[in-house]
Short mmCIF file of C-alpha atoms in Angstrom, two decimals:
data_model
loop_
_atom_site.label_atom_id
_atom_site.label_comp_id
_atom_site.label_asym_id
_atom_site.label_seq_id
_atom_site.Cartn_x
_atom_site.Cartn_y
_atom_site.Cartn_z
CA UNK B 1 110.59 165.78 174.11
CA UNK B 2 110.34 163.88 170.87
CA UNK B 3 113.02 161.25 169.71
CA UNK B 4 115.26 162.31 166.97
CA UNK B 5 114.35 160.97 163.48
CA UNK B 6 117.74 159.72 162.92
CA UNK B 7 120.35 157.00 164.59
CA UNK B 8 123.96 156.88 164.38
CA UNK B 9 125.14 153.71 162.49
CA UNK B 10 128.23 151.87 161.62
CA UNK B 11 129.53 151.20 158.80
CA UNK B 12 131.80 148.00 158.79
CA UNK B 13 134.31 147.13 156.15
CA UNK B 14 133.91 143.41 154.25
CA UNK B 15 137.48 143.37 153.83
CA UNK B 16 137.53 142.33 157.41
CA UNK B 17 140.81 145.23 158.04
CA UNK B 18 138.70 147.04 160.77
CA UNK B 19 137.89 150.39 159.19
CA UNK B 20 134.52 151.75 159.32
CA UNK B 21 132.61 154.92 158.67
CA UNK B 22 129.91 156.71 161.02
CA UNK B 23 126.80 157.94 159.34
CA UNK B 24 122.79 158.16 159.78
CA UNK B 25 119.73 156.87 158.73
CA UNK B 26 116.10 157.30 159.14
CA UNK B 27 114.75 154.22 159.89
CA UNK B 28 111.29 155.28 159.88
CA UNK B 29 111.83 155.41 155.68
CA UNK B 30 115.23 152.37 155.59
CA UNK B 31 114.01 149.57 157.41
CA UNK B 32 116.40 147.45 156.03
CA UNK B 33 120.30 147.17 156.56
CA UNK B 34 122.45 150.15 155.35
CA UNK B 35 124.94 148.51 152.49
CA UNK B 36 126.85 150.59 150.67
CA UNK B 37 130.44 150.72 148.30
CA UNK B 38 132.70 152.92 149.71
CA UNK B 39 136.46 153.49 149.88
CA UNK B 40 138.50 150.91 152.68
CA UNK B 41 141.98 152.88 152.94
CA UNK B 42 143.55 150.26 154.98
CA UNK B 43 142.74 147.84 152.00
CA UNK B 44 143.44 150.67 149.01
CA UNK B 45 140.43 149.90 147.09
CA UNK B 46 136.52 149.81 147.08
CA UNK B 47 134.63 147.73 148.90
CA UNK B 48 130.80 146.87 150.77
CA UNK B 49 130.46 148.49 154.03
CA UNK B 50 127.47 146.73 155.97
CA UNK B 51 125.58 148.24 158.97
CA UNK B 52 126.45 147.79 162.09
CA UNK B 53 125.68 149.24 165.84
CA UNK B 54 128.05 151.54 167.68
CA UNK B 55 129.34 150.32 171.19
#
């Protein structure tokens, strides 16, 4: 059975408040750490989510 093309990741907030999103990535194609600006609730504003592993 082949291995699925994409991996879970973890998004981790900057704002250091704990929040996080769960997505996926190819990492065939993004070999490079997943940064993106997204929405931190907890902080009420917008902010850089880096990549992280899920435990």
């Amino acid at each position: 059975m082949a291995k699925p093309a994409t991996i879970k990741i973890r998004l981790n907030s900057t704002a250091d408040t704990g929040f996080f999103y769960v997505t996926k990535k190819n990492p065939r194609t993004m070999t490079e750490k997943m940064v993106k600006r997204k929405y931190d609730p907890v902080a009420k504003k917008h902010v850089d989510f880096k990549e992280g592993k899920i435990k």
